[in-house]
Coordinates of C-alpha atoms and ligand atoms in Angstrom, one line a residue:
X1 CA -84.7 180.0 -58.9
X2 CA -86.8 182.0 -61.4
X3 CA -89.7 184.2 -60.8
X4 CA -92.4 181.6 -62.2
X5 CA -94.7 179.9 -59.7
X6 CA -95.6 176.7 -60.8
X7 CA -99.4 175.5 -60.0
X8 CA -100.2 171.8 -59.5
X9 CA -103.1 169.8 -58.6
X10 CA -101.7 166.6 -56.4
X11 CA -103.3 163.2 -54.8
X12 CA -103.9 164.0 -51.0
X13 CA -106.2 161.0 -50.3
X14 CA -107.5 158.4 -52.6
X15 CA -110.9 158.4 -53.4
X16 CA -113.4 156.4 -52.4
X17 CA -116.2 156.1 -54.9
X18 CA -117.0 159.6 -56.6
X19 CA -114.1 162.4 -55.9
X20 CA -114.6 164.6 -53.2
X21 CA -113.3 167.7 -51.8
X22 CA -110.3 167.4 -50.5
X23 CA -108.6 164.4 -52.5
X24 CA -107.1 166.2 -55.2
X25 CA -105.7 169.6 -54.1
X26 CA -103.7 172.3 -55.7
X27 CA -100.6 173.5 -54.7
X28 CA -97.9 176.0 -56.0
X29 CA -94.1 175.9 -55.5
X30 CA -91.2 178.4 -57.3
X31 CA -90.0 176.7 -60.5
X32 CA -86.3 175.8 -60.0
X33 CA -83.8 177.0 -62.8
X34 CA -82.8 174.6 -65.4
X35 CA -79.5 172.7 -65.2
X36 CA -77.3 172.0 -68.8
X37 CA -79.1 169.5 -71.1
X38 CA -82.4 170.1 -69.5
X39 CA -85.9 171.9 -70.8
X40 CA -88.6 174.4 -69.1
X41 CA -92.2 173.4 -70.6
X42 CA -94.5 175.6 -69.6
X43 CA -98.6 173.9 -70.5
X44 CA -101.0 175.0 -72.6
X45 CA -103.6 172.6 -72.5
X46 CA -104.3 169.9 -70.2
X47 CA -105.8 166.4 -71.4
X48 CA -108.5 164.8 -68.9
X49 CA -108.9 161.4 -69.7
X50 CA -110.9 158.4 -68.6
X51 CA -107.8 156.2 -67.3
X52 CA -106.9 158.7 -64.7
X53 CA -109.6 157.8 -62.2
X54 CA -107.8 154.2 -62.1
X55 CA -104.5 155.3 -61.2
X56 CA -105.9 157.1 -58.6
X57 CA -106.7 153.7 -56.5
X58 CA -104.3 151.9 -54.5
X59 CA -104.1 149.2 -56.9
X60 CA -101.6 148.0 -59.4
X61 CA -103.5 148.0 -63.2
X62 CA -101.4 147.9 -66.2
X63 CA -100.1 151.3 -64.5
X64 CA -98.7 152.0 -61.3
X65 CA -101.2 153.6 -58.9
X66 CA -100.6 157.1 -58.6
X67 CA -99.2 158.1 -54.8
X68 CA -100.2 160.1 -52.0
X69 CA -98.4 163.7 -52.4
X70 CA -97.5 163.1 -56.4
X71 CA -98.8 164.8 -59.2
X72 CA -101.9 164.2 -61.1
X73 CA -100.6 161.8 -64.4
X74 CA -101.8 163.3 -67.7
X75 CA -100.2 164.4 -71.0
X76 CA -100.5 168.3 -72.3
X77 CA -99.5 170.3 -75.2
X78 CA -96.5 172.6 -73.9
X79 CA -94.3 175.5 -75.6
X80 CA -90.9 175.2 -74.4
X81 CA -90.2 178.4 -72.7
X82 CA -86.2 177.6 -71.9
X83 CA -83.5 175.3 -73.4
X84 CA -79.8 173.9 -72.2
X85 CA -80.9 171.2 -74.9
X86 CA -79.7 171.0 -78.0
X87 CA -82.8 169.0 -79.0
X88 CA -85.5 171.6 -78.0
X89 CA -85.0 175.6 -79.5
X90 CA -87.7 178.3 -77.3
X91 CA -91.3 178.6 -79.0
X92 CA -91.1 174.3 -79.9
X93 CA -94.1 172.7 -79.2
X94 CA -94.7 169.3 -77.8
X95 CA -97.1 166.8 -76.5
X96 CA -95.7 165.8 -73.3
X97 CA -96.6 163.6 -69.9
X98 CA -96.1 166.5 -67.8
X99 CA -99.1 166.2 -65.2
X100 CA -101.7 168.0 -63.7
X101 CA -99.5 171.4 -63.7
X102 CA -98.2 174.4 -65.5
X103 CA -94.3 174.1 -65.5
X104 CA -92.4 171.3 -66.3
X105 CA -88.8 170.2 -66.7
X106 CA -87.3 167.2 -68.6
X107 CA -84.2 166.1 -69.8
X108 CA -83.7 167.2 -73.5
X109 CA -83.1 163.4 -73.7
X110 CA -87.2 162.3 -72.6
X111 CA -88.7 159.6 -74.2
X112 CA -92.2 160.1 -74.7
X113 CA -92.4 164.1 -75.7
X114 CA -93.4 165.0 -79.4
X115 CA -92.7 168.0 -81.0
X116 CA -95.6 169.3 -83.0
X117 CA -96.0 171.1 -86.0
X118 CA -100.0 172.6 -86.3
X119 CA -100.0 173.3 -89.6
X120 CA -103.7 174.1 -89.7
X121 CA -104.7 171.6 -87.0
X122 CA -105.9 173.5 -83.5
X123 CA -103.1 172.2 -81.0
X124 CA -105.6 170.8 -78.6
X125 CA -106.4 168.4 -81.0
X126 CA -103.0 166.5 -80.3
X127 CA -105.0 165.5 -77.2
X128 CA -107.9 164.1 -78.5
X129 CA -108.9 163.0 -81.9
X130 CA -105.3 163.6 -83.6
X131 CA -103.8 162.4 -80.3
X132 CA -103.6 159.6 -77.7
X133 CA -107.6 159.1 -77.6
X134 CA -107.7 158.9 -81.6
X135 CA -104.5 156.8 -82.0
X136 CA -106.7 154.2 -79.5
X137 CA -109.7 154.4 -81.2
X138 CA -107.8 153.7 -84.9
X139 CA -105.4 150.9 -83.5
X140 CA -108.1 149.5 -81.7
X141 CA -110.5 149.4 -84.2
X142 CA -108.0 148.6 -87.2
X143 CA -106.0 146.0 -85.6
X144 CA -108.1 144.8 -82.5
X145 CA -111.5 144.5 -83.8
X146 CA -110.5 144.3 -87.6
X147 CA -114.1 145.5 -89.3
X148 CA -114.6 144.5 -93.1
X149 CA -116.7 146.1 -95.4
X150 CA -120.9 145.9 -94.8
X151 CA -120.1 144.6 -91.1
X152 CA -121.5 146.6 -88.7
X153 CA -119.5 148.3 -85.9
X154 CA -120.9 149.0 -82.7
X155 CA -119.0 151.9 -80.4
X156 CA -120.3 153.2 -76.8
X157 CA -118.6 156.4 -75.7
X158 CA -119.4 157.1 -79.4
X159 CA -119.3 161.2 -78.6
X160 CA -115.8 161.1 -77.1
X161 CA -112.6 161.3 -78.5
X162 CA -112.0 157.6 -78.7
X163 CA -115.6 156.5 -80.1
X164 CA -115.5 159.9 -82.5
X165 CA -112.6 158.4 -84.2
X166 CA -113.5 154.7 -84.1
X167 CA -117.1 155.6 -86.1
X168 CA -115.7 157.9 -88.5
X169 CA -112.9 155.6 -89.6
X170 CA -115.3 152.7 -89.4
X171 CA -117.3 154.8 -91.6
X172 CA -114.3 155.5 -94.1
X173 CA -113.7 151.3 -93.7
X174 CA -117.3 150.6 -95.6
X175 CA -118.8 149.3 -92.5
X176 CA -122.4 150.5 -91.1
X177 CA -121.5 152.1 -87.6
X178 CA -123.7 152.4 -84.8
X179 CA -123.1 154.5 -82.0
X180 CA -124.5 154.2 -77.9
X181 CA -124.4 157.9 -75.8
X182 CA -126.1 159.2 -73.4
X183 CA -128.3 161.7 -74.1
X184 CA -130.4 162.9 -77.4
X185 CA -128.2 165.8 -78.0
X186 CA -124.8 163.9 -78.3
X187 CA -127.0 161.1 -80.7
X188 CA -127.8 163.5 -82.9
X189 CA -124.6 164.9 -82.7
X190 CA -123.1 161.6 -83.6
X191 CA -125.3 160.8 -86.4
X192 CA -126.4 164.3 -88.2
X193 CA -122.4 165.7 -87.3
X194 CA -120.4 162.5 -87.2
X195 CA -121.9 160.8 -89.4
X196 CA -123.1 157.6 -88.0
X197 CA -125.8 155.2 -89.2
X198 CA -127.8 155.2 -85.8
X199 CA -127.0 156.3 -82.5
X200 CA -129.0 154.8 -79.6
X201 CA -129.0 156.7 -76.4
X202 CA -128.9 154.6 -73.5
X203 CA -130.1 157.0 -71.3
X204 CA -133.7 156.9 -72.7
X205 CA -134.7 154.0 -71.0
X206 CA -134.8 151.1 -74.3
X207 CA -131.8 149.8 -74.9
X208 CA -132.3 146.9 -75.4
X209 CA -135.1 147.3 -77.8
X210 CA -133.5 150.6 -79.6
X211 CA -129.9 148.7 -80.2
X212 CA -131.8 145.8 -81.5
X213 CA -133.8 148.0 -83.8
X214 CA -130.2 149.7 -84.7
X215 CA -128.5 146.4 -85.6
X216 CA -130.9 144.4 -87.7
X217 CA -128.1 142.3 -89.2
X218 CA -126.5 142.0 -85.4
X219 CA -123.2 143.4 -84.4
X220 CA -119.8 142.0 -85.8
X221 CA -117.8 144.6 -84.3
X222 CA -118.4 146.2 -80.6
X223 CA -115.9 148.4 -79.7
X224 CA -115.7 148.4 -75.8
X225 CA -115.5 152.1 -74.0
X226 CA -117.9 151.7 -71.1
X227 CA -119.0 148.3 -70.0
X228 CA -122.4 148.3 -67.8
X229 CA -125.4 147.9 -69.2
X230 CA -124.3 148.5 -72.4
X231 CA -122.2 145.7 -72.6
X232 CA -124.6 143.6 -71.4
X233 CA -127.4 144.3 -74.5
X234 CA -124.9 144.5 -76.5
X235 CA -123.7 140.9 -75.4
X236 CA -127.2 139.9 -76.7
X237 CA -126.4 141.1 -80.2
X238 CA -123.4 139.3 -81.2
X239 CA -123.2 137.6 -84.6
X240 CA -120.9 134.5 -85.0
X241 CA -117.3 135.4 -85.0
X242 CA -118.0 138.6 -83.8
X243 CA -115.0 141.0 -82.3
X244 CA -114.7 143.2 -79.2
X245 CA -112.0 145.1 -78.7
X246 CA -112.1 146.2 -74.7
X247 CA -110.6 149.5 -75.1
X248 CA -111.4 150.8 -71.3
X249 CA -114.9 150.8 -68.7
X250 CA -115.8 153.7 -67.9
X251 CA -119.0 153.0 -66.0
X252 CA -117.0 151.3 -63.3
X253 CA -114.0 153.6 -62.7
X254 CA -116.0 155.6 -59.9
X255 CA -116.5 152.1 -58.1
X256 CA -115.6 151.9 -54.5
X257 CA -114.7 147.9 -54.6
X258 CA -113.2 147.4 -57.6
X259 CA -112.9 144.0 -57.4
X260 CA -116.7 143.8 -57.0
X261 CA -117.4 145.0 -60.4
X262 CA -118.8 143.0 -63.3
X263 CA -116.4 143.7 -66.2
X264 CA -116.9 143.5 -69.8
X265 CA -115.2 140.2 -69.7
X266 CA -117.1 138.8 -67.1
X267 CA -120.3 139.1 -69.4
X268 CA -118.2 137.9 -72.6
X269 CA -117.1 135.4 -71.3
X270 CA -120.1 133.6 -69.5
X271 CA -121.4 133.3 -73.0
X272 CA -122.2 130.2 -74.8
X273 CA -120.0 131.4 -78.0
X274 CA -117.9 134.4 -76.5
X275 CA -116.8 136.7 -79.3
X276 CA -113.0 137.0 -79.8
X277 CA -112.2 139.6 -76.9
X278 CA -109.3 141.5 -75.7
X279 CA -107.7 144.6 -73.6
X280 CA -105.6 146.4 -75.6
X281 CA -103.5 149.4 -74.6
X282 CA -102.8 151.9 -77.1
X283 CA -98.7 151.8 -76.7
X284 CA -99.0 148.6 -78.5
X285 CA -98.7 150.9 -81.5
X286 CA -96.1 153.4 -79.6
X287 CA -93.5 152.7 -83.0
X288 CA -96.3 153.8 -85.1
X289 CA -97.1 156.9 -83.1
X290 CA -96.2 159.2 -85.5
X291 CA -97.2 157.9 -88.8
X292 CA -100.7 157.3 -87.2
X293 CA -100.8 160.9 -85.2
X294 CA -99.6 162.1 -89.1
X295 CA -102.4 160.5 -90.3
X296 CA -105.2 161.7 -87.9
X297 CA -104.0 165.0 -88.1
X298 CA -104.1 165.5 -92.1
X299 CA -108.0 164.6 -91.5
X300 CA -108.8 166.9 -88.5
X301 CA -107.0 169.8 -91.3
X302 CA -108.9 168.6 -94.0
X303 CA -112.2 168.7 -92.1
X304 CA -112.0 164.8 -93.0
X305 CA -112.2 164.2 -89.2
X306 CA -115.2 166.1 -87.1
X307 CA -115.2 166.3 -83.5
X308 CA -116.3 168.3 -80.3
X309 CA -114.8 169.6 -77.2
X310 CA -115.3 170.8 -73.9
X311 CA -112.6 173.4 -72.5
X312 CA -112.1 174.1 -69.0
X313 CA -110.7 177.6 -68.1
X314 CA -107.5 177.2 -65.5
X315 CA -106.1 174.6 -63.8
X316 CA -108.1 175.5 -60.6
X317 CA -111.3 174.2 -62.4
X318 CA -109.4 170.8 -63.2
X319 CA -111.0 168.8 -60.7
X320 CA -114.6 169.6 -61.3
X321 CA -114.0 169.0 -64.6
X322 CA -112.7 165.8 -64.4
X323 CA -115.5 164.7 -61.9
X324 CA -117.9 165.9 -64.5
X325 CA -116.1 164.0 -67.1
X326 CA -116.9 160.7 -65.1
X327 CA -120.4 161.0 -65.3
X328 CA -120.5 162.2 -69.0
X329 CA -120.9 165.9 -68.9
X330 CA -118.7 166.4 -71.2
X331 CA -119.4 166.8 -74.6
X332 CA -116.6 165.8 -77.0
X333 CA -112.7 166.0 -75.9
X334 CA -112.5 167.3 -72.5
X335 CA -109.6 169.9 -72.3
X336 CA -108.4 172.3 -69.8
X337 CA -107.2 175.6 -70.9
X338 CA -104.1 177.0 -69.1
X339 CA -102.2 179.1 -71.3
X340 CA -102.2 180.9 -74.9
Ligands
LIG401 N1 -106.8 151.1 -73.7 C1 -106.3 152.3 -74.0 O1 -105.1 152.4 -74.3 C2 -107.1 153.5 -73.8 C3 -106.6 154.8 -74.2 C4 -107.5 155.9 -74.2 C5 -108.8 155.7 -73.7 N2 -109.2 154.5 -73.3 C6 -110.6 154.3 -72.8 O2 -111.5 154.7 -73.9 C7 -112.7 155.1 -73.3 C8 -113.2 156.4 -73.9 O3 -112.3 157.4 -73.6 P1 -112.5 158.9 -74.1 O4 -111.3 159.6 -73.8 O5 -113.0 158.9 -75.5 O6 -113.6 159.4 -73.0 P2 -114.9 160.3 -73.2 O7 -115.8 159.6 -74.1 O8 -114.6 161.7 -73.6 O9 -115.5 160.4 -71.8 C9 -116.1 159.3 -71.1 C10 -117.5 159.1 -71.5 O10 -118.0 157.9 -71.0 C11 -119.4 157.9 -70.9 N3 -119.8 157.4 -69.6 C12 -119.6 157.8 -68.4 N4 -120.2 157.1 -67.5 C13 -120.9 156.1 -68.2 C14 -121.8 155.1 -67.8 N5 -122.1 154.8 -66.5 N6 -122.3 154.3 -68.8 C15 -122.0 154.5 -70.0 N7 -121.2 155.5 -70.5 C16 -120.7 156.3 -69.5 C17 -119.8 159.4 -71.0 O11 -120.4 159.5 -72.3 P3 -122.0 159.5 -72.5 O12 -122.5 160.8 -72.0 O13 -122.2 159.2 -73.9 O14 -122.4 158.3 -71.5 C18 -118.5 160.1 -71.0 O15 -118.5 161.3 -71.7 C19 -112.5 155.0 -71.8 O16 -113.0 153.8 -71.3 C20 -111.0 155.1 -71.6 O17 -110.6 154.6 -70.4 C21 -108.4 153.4 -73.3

């Protein structure tokens, strides 16, 4: 056994509706030694990230529900702190599904864990615009709702990771880009900052009437983060052989019937001429991970590629921020700090 103590946040009950004390609980346990061929991670950021809500239901999505007693899911930037692997040397960094926690051990063999080489890109940025959330937002956009020049691109989330990435590259495409967030500070963040044509901010009580006024030639491109009423006006909107890519819902992870929910393609398709419409999960592109993440980086060093973030300090503030997350407190990326 060695000295470390490793901290983790696990599932004690599932949710029912918002989080609440008591369903996702630290715990710590010694951190075993490492056996030949394997490597100790230890975390330096944590990733919080929309699709974790999901897996915390007892329901089978495209993942498999998290379980009772296990480990909050989640990818983090680590530095390997021990190697009996001949793949990883101590100080290598690497983007890895480790979990909500602060050790980790894999087999030098893992699939899955990336090593990274900053080169003038902050780390944490692996995790958001230059890392899973950017890689959706650019597939998605590029391959799923395939904008062409003068179109106009619609994104909701637009202040996130995901949304950040699909405006500015929507932007770089030729196409005019309108964003929906909540709030007047993330709008003008997204417009003056980002870049965007128009944000409208659904939270002022318009939206109907403001994303009208932001699309006069309609929307050919609406790039699905949150369903709701969002989806709904934007549903309004649609030209002719118009595109959605239905990247994720947000407004309805914190529901307490799931199956209750209206979902973005419930409103697509009760429409008299539904736009071409699809899920799509970002490891369609998993062969392409690191050209893309290549890519995205080079931008974020260049300053090519803006972006916010939101860093919670410790693994013990985790949960709050994650809850906060949910209801769009955060402002940008939301990270959690665990280690320099
Ligand atoms: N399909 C995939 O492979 C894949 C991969 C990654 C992410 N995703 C999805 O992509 C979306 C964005 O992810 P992200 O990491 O960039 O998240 P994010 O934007 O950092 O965080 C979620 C945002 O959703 C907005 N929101 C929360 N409740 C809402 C509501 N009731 N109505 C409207 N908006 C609401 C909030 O922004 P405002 O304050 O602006 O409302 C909040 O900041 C999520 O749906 C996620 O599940 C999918």
């Amino acid at each position: 056994m060695t000295d470390l103590i490793n901290r983790k946040i696990i599932l004690q009950q599932r949710p029912q509706g918002e989080i609440r004390d008591g369903d996702l609980v630290m715990e710590q346990e010694p951190v075993r030694d490492i056996r030949d061929g394997e490597v100790l991670l230890q975390t330096l950021w944590l990733s919080l990230d929309p699709y974790m809500r999901p897996r915390l239901n007892d329901s089978k999505g495209y993942m498999d529900p998290v379980g009772i007693g296990e480990t909050i899911v989640g990818e983090s930037v680590c530095r390997v702190i021990e190697s009996k692997s001949g793949n990883y040397s101590v100080g290598d960094l690497v983007t890895c599904y480790t979990g909500w926690q602060e050790y980790f051990i894999i087999p030098g063999d893992a699939q899955m864990v990336y090593k990274i080489e900053p080169k003038g890109v902050p780390l944490q940025a692996y995790l958001g615009v230059a890392g899973m959330p950017g890689r959706t937002g650019y597939c998605g956009l590029k391959f799923v709702g395939k904008p062409k020049a003068g179109e106009t691109v619609v994104v909701s989330a637009a202040s996130g990771p995901v949304g950040t990435v699909v405006g500015q590259t929507a932007k770089q495409m030729g196409c005019r880009v309108v964003g929906v967030a909540g709030g007047e500070e993330k709008c003008r963040f997204v417009v003056e900052e980002l870049g965007f044509d128009a944000c409208v901010d659904y939270k002022a009580g318009n939206l109907q009437a403001d994303l009208k006024a932001a699309c006069p030639d309609g929307i050919d491109v609406y790039f699905e983060n949150v369903g709701g009423e969002v989806t709904r006006a934007v549903a309004t909107l649609l030209n002719p052989g118009s595109r959605v890519p239905i990247c994720g819902y947000v407004s309805a992870y914190n529901a307490e019937d799931a199956t209750k929910v209206e979902t973005p393609f419930h409103v697509f398709k009760a429409m008299e001429n539904p736009p071409e419409h699809r899920f799509f999960l970002v490891t369609e592109w998993q062969d392409r991970h690191q050209e893309i993440t290549g890519i995205l980086a080079d931008q974020v060093a260049n300053h090519q590629l803006k972006y916010r973030e939101t860093v919670a300090e410790g693994l013990e503030n985790a949960v709050e921020a994650f809850k906060g997350m949910l209801k769009g407190k955060n402002f940008g990326k939301q990270l959690v700090h665990i280690a320099d």
